[in-house]
């Protein structure tokens, strides 16, 4: 089971304002409850993206290939701090720069009987080391040239997660070496 599956999530109204919390499993059942999340794309100094495969024990989207890290802030936690925390917990990475690239991204996706209904700001960062995988969270990770990730996201049958297939084209015009 996902090591963070029992953490609370921050419930949002349609204006993306916090209106309370609920257990993470509840937010991902039935029609889903709109809640706050984040995605992060970590690049090395050469502009390659660290791509990950989610652990097969994850409750939602197990074994799916995706961006570097995704997660949920804890109640009272700053969103950027949550991103840095999850990069350390999942991949043993320390960030050298963290930038909010897509502040208003949201999506709905379904998998394995669960639903993601998330307001999900997207961050980019640079890291200067290889990951140390927390196998409860990440099955594998590899560095991939950004142009190859962009091309993969444009393929209809792409193995990328639904959110990465939506986020990558929005990030495509940005230069990872500028972050």
PDB file of C-alpha atoms in Angstrom:
ATOM      1  CA  UNK A   1       0.000   0.000   0.000  1.00  0.00           C
ATOM      2  CA  UNK A   2       1.031   3.602  -0.695  1.00  0.00           C
ATOM      3  CA  UNK A   3       2.952   4.856   2.355  1.00  0.00           C
ATOM      4  CA  UNK A   4       0.983   8.134   2.352  1.00  0.00           C
ATOM      5  CA  UNK A   5      -2.442   6.638   1.609  1.00  0.00           C
ATOM      6  CA  UNK A   6      -3.887   7.508   5.023  1.00  0.00           C
ATOM      7  CA  UNK A   7      -2.739  11.156   5.103  1.00  0.00           C
ATOM      8  CA  UNK A   8      -5.448  13.828   4.900  1.00  0.00           C
ATOM      9  CA  UNK A   9      -5.807  15.950   1.765  1.00  0.00           C
ATOM     10  CA  UNK A  10      -6.883  19.580   1.513  1.00  0.00           C
ATOM     11  CA  UNK A  11     -10.373  19.859   0.031  1.00  0.00           C
ATOM     12  CA  UNK A  12     -10.961  22.816  -2.313  1.00  0.00           C
ATOM     13  CA  UNK A  13     -14.006  24.634  -3.627  1.00  0.00           C
ATOM     14  CA  UNK A  14     -14.313  25.530  -7.329  1.00  0.00           C
ATOM     15  CA  UNK A  15     -12.371  28.778  -6.676  1.00  0.00           C
ATOM     16  CA  UNK A  16      -9.471  26.621  -5.394  1.00  0.00           C
ATOM     17  CA  UNK A  17      -9.906  27.854  -1.836  1.00  0.00           C
ATOM     18  CA  UNK A  18      -9.363  25.395   1.022  1.00  0.00           C
ATOM     19  CA  UNK A  19     -12.639  24.423   2.684  1.00  0.00           C
ATOM     20  CA  UNK A  20     -11.454  21.574   4.891  1.00  0.00           C
ATOM     21  CA  UNK A  21      -9.725  18.219   4.794  1.00  0.00           C
ATOM     22  CA  UNK A  22     -10.715  14.619   4.247  1.00  0.00           C
ATOM     23  CA  UNK A  23      -8.938  11.272   4.309  1.00  0.00           C
ATOM     24  CA  UNK A  24      -7.085  10.643   1.052  1.00  0.00           C
ATOM     25  CA  UNK A  25      -9.012   7.421   0.298  1.00  0.00           C
ATOM     26  CA  UNK A  26     -12.319   9.333   0.510  1.00  0.00           C
ATOM     27  CA  UNK A  27     -11.082  11.982  -1.944  1.00  0.00           C
ATOM     28  CA  UNK A  28     -10.320   9.300  -4.529  1.00  0.00           C
ATOM     29  CA  UNK A  29     -13.610   7.332  -4.351  1.00  0.00           C
ATOM     30  CA  UNK A  30     -16.773   7.597  -6.452  1.00  0.00           C
ATOM     31  CA  UNK A  31     -16.952  10.928  -8.292  1.00  0.00           C
ATOM     32  CA  UNK A  32     -13.920  12.144  -6.332  1.00  0.00           C
ATOM     33  CA  UNK A  33     -13.527  15.182  -4.114  1.00  0.00           C
ATOM     34  CA  UNK A  34     -11.666  18.176  -5.533  1.00  0.00           C
ATOM     35  CA  UNK A  35      -8.430  18.565  -3.573  1.00  0.00           C
ATOM     36  CA  UNK A  36      -4.983  20.142  -3.679  1.00  0.00           C
ATOM     37  CA  UNK A  37      -2.063  18.244  -5.174  1.00  0.00           C
ATOM     38  CA  UNK A  38       1.150  19.036  -7.054  1.00  0.00           C
ATOM     39  CA  UNK A  39       3.371  17.672  -9.796  1.00  0.00           C
ATOM     40  CA  UNK A  40       7.095  18.240 -10.148  1.00  0.00           C
ATOM     41  CA  UNK A  41       9.482  17.841 -13.056  1.00  0.00           C
ATOM     42  CA  UNK A  42      13.128  17.544 -11.933  1.00  0.00           C
ATOM     43  CA  UNK A  43      15.856  18.186 -14.481  1.00  0.00           C
ATOM     44  CA  UNK A  44      19.584  17.563 -14.345  1.00  0.00           C
ATOM     45  CA  UNK A  45      22.068  20.276 -15.431  1.00  0.00           C
ATOM     46  CA  UNK A  46      21.968  18.847 -18.991  1.00  0.00           C
ATOM     47  CA  UNK A  47      18.204  19.409 -19.260  1.00  0.00           C
ATOM     48  CA  UNK A  48      17.209  15.742 -18.955  1.00  0.00           C
ATOM     49  CA  UNK A  49      14.028  14.919 -17.037  1.00  0.00           C
ATOM     50  CA  UNK A  50      14.003  12.356 -14.257  1.00  0.00           C
ATOM     51  CA  UNK A  51      11.134  10.066 -15.307  1.00  0.00           C
ATOM     52  CA  UNK A  52       9.706   7.627 -12.780  1.00  0.00           C
ATOM     53  CA  UNK A  53       7.569   4.509 -12.728  1.00  0.00           C
ATOM     54  CA  UNK A  54       5.168   4.486  -9.807  1.00  0.00           C
ATOM     55  CA  UNK A  55       5.484   1.545  -7.431  1.00  0.00           C
ATOM     56  CA  UNK A  56       3.138  -1.361  -8.181  1.00  0.00           C
ATOM     57  CA  UNK A  57       1.773  -1.031  -4.633  1.00  0.00           C
ATOM     58  CA  UNK A  58       0.462   2.520  -5.166  1.00  0.00           C
ATOM     59  CA  UNK A  59      -3.307   2.711  -4.750  1.00  0.00           C
ATOM     60  CA  UNK A  60      -3.765   5.034  -7.731  1.00  0.00           C
ATOM     61  CA  UNK A  61      -2.046   4.519 -11.062  1.00  0.00           C
ATOM     62  CA  UNK A  62       0.236   1.672  -9.906  1.00  0.00           C
ATOM     63  CA  UNK A  63       3.209   0.999 -12.165  1.00  0.00           C
ATOM     64  CA  UNK A  64       2.490   3.995 -14.414  1.00  0.00           C
ATOM     65  CA  UNK A  65       5.350   5.954 -16.011  1.00  0.00           C
ATOM     66  CA  UNK A  66       5.161   9.618 -15.080  1.00  0.00           C
ATOM     67  CA  UNK A  67       6.968  12.823 -14.246  1.00  0.00           C
ATOM     68  CA  UNK A  68       9.463  12.969 -11.412  1.00  0.00           C
ATOM     69  CA  UNK A  69       7.167  13.357  -8.422  1.00  0.00           C
ATOM     70  CA  UNK A  70       3.544  13.993  -7.493  1.00  0.00           C
ATOM     71  CA  UNK A  71       1.846  14.350  -4.166  1.00  0.00           C
ATOM     72  CA  UNK A  72      -0.356  16.251  -1.776  1.00  0.00           C
ATOM     73  CA  UNK A  73       0.600  18.903   0.763  1.00  0.00           C
ATOM     74  CA  UNK A  74      -0.282  18.158   4.360  1.00  0.00           C
ATOM     75  CA  UNK A  75      -2.712  20.529   6.086  1.00  0.00           C
ATOM     76  CA  UNK A  76      -0.825  23.717   6.975  1.00  0.00           C
ATOM     77  CA  UNK A  77       2.145  22.840   4.757  1.00  0.00           C
ATOM     78  CA  UNK A  78       3.392  25.298   2.144  1.00  0.00           C
ATOM     79  CA  UNK A  79       3.053  23.820  -1.352  1.00  0.00           C
ATOM     80  CA  UNK A  80       6.732  24.335  -2.289  1.00  0.00           C
ATOM     81  CA  UNK A  81       7.787  22.726   1.005  1.00  0.00           C
ATOM     82  CA  UNK A  82       5.551  19.746   0.189  1.00  0.00           C
ATOM     83  CA  UNK A  83       7.231  19.344  -3.208  1.00  0.00           C
ATOM     84  CA  UNK A  84      10.684  19.370  -1.630  1.00  0.00           C
ATOM     85  CA  UNK A  85       9.556  16.948   1.094  1.00  0.00           C
ATOM     86  CA  UNK A  86       8.190  14.441  -1.416  1.00  0.00           C
ATOM     87  CA  UNK A  87      11.304  14.669  -3.618  1.00  0.00           C
ATOM     88  CA  UNK A  88      13.369  13.733  -0.554  1.00  0.00           C
ATOM     89  CA  UNK A  89      10.957  10.997   0.623  1.00  0.00           C
ATOM     90  CA  UNK A  90      10.422   9.335  -2.755  1.00  0.00           C
ATOM     91  CA  UNK A  91      13.768   9.894  -4.462  1.00  0.00           C
ATOM     92  CA  UNK A  92      16.299  11.110  -1.904  1.00  0.00           C
ATOM     93  CA  UNK A  93      16.745  14.322  -3.904  1.00  0.00           C
ATOM     94  CA  UNK A  94      17.575  17.831  -2.744  1.00  0.00           C
ATOM     95  CA  UNK A  95      16.410  20.665  -4.967  1.00  0.00           C
ATOM     96  CA  UNK A  96      18.759  23.390  -6.194  1.00  0.00           C
ATOM     97  CA  UNK A  97      15.945  25.524  -7.606  1.00  0.00           C
ATOM     98  CA  UNK A  98      12.187  25.180  -7.512  1.00  0.00           C
ATOM     99  CA  UNK A  99       9.870  27.216  -9.727  1.00  0.00           C
ATOM    100  CA  UNK A 100       6.104  27.222 -10.139  1.00  0.00           C
ATOM    101  CA  UNK A 101       5.630  26.690 -13.873  1.00  0.00           C
ATOM    102  CA  UNK A 102       1.886  25.996 -14.209  1.00  0.00           C
ATOM    103  CA  UNK A 103       0.031  27.578 -11.282  1.00  0.00           C
ATOM    104  CA  UNK A 104      -3.512  26.771 -12.473  1.00  0.00           C
ATOM    105  CA  UNK A 105      -3.361  23.184 -13.737  1.00  0.00           C
ATOM    106  CA  UNK A 106      -6.233  20.897 -12.812  1.00  0.00           C
ATOM    107  CA  UNK A 107      -7.475  17.589 -14.146  1.00  0.00           C
ATOM    108  CA  UNK A 108      -9.632  14.542 -13.569  1.00  0.00           C
ATOM    109  CA  UNK A 109      -8.376  11.018 -14.276  1.00  0.00           C
ATOM    110  CA  UNK A 110      -9.513   7.500 -13.382  1.00  0.00           C
ATOM    111  CA  UNK A 111      -7.563   4.323 -12.714  1.00  0.00           C
ATOM    112  CA  UNK A 112      -8.018   1.061 -10.899  1.00  0.00           C
ATOM    113  CA  UNK A 113     -11.414   2.078  -9.475  1.00  0.00           C
ATOM    114  CA  UNK A 114     -10.063   5.384  -8.148  1.00  0.00           C
ATOM    115  CA  UNK A 115     -10.421   8.958  -9.374  1.00  0.00           C
ATOM    116  CA  UNK A 116      -8.016  11.891  -9.272  1.00  0.00           C
ATOM    117  CA  UNK A 117      -9.917  15.194  -9.125  1.00  0.00           C
ATOM    118  CA  UNK A 118      -7.097  17.577  -8.420  1.00  0.00           C
ATOM    119  CA  UNK A 119      -6.102  21.200  -8.578  1.00  0.00           C
ATOM    120  CA  UNK A 120      -2.469  20.435  -9.247  1.00  0.00           C
ATOM    121  CA  UNK A 121       0.061  23.269  -9.633  1.00  0.00           C
ATOM    122  CA  UNK A 122       3.109  22.101 -11.576  1.00  0.00           C
ATOM    123  CA  UNK A 123       6.654  22.824 -10.432  1.00  0.00           C
ATOM    124  CA  UNK A 124       9.993  22.426 -12.164  1.00  0.00           C
ATOM    125  CA  UNK A 125      13.370  22.174 -10.488  1.00  0.00           C
ATOM    126  CA  UNK A 126      16.968  21.189 -10.955  1.00  0.00           C
ATOM    127  CA  UNK A 127      18.752  18.466  -9.064  1.00  0.00           C
ATOM    128  CA  UNK A 128      22.437  17.633  -9.106  1.00  0.00           C
ATOM    129  CA  UNK A 129      22.412  13.991  -8.034  1.00  0.00           C
ATOM    130  CA  UNK A 130      20.973  10.671  -9.045  1.00  0.00           C
ATOM    131  CA  UNK A 131      17.928   9.439  -7.150  1.00  0.00           C
ATOM    132  CA  UNK A 132      17.885   6.961  -4.296  1.00  0.00           C
ATOM    133  CA  UNK A 133      14.540   5.229  -4.746  1.00  0.00           C
ATOM    134  CA  UNK A 134      12.018   4.640  -1.997  1.00  0.00           C
ATOM    135  CA  UNK A 135      10.630   1.420  -3.483  1.00  0.00           C
ATOM    136  CA  UNK A 136       7.320   1.858  -1.656  1.00  0.00           C
ATOM    137  CA  UNK A 137       6.779   4.907  -3.884  1.00  0.00           C
ATOM    138  CA  UNK A 138       8.885   4.510  -7.028  1.00  0.00           C
ATOM    139  CA  UNK A 139       9.681   1.257  -8.828  1.00  0.00           C
ATOM    140  CA  UNK A 140      12.300   2.731 -11.147  1.00  0.00           C
ATOM    141  CA  UNK A 141      13.627   6.039 -12.460  1.00  0.00           C
ATOM    142  CA  UNK A 142      15.756   7.144 -15.381  1.00  0.00           C
ATOM    143  CA  UNK A 143      16.974  10.330 -17.045  1.00  0.00           C
ATOM    144  CA  UNK A 144      15.336  11.115 -20.378  1.00  0.00           C
ATOM    145  CA  UNK A 145      16.050  13.943 -22.850  1.00  0.00           C
ATOM    146  CA  UNK A 146      13.279  16.540 -22.554  1.00  0.00           C
ATOM    147  CA  UNK A 147      12.562  16.514 -26.305  1.00  0.00           C
ATOM    148  CA  UNK A 148      11.963  12.745 -26.089  1.00  0.00           C
ATOM    149  CA  UNK A 149       9.510  13.252 -23.206  1.00  0.00           C
ATOM    150  CA  UNK A 150       7.674  15.937 -25.190  1.00  0.00           C
ATOM    151  CA  UNK A 151       7.462  13.623 -28.214  1.00  0.00           C
ATOM    152  CA  UNK A 152       6.233  10.726 -26.046  1.00  0.00           C
ATOM    153  CA  UNK A 153       3.484  12.856 -24.488  1.00  0.00           C
ATOM    154  CA  UNK A 154       2.134  13.646 -27.948  1.00  0.00           C
ATOM    155  CA  UNK A 155       1.617   9.962 -28.807  1.00  0.00           C
ATOM    156  CA  UNK A 156      -2.005   8.961 -28.195  1.00  0.00           C
ATOM    157  CA  UNK A 157      -1.041   5.525 -26.876  1.00  0.00           C
ATOM    158  CA  UNK A 158       1.750   6.943 -24.700  1.00  0.00           C
ATOM    159  CA  UNK A 159       2.516   5.000 -21.510  1.00  0.00           C
ATOM    160  CA  UNK A 160       2.766   8.294 -19.595  1.00  0.00           C
ATOM    161  CA  UNK A 161       0.306   9.079 -16.821  1.00  0.00           C
ATOM    162  CA  UNK A 162      -2.791  11.049 -17.850  1.00  0.00           C
ATOM    163  CA  UNK A 163      -1.582  14.135 -15.972  1.00  0.00           C
ATOM    164  CA  UNK A 164       1.891  14.010 -17.578  1.00  0.00           C
ATOM    165  CA  UNK A 165       0.319  13.707 -21.043  1.00  0.00           C
ATOM    166  CA  UNK A 166      -1.580  16.934 -20.273  1.00  0.00           C
ATOM    167  CA  UNK A 167       1.201  18.800 -18.455  1.00  0.00           C
ATOM    168  CA  UNK A 168       4.151  18.095 -20.761  1.00  0.00           C
ATOM    169  CA  UNK A 169       2.691  19.899 -23.825  1.00  0.00           C
ATOM    170  CA  UNK A 170       2.018  22.931 -21.605  1.00  0.00           C
ATOM    171  CA  UNK A 171       5.637  22.864 -20.436  1.00  0.00           C
ATOM    172  CA  UNK A 172       7.049  22.005 -23.883  1.00  0.00           C
ATOM    173  CA  UNK A 173       7.799  25.583 -24.898  1.00  0.00           C
ATOM    174  CA  UNK A 174       9.816  26.210 -21.760  1.00  0.00           C
ATOM    175  CA  UNK A 175      13.529  25.487 -21.693  1.00  0.00           C
ATOM    176  CA  UNK A 176      14.559  23.167 -18.866  1.00  0.00           C
ATOM    177  CA  UNK A 177      18.067  24.622 -18.866  1.00  0.00           C
ATOM    178  CA  UNK A 178      16.577  28.047 -18.028  1.00  0.00           C
ATOM    179  CA  UNK A 179      15.177  26.714 -14.747  1.00  0.00           C
TER     180      UNK A 179
END
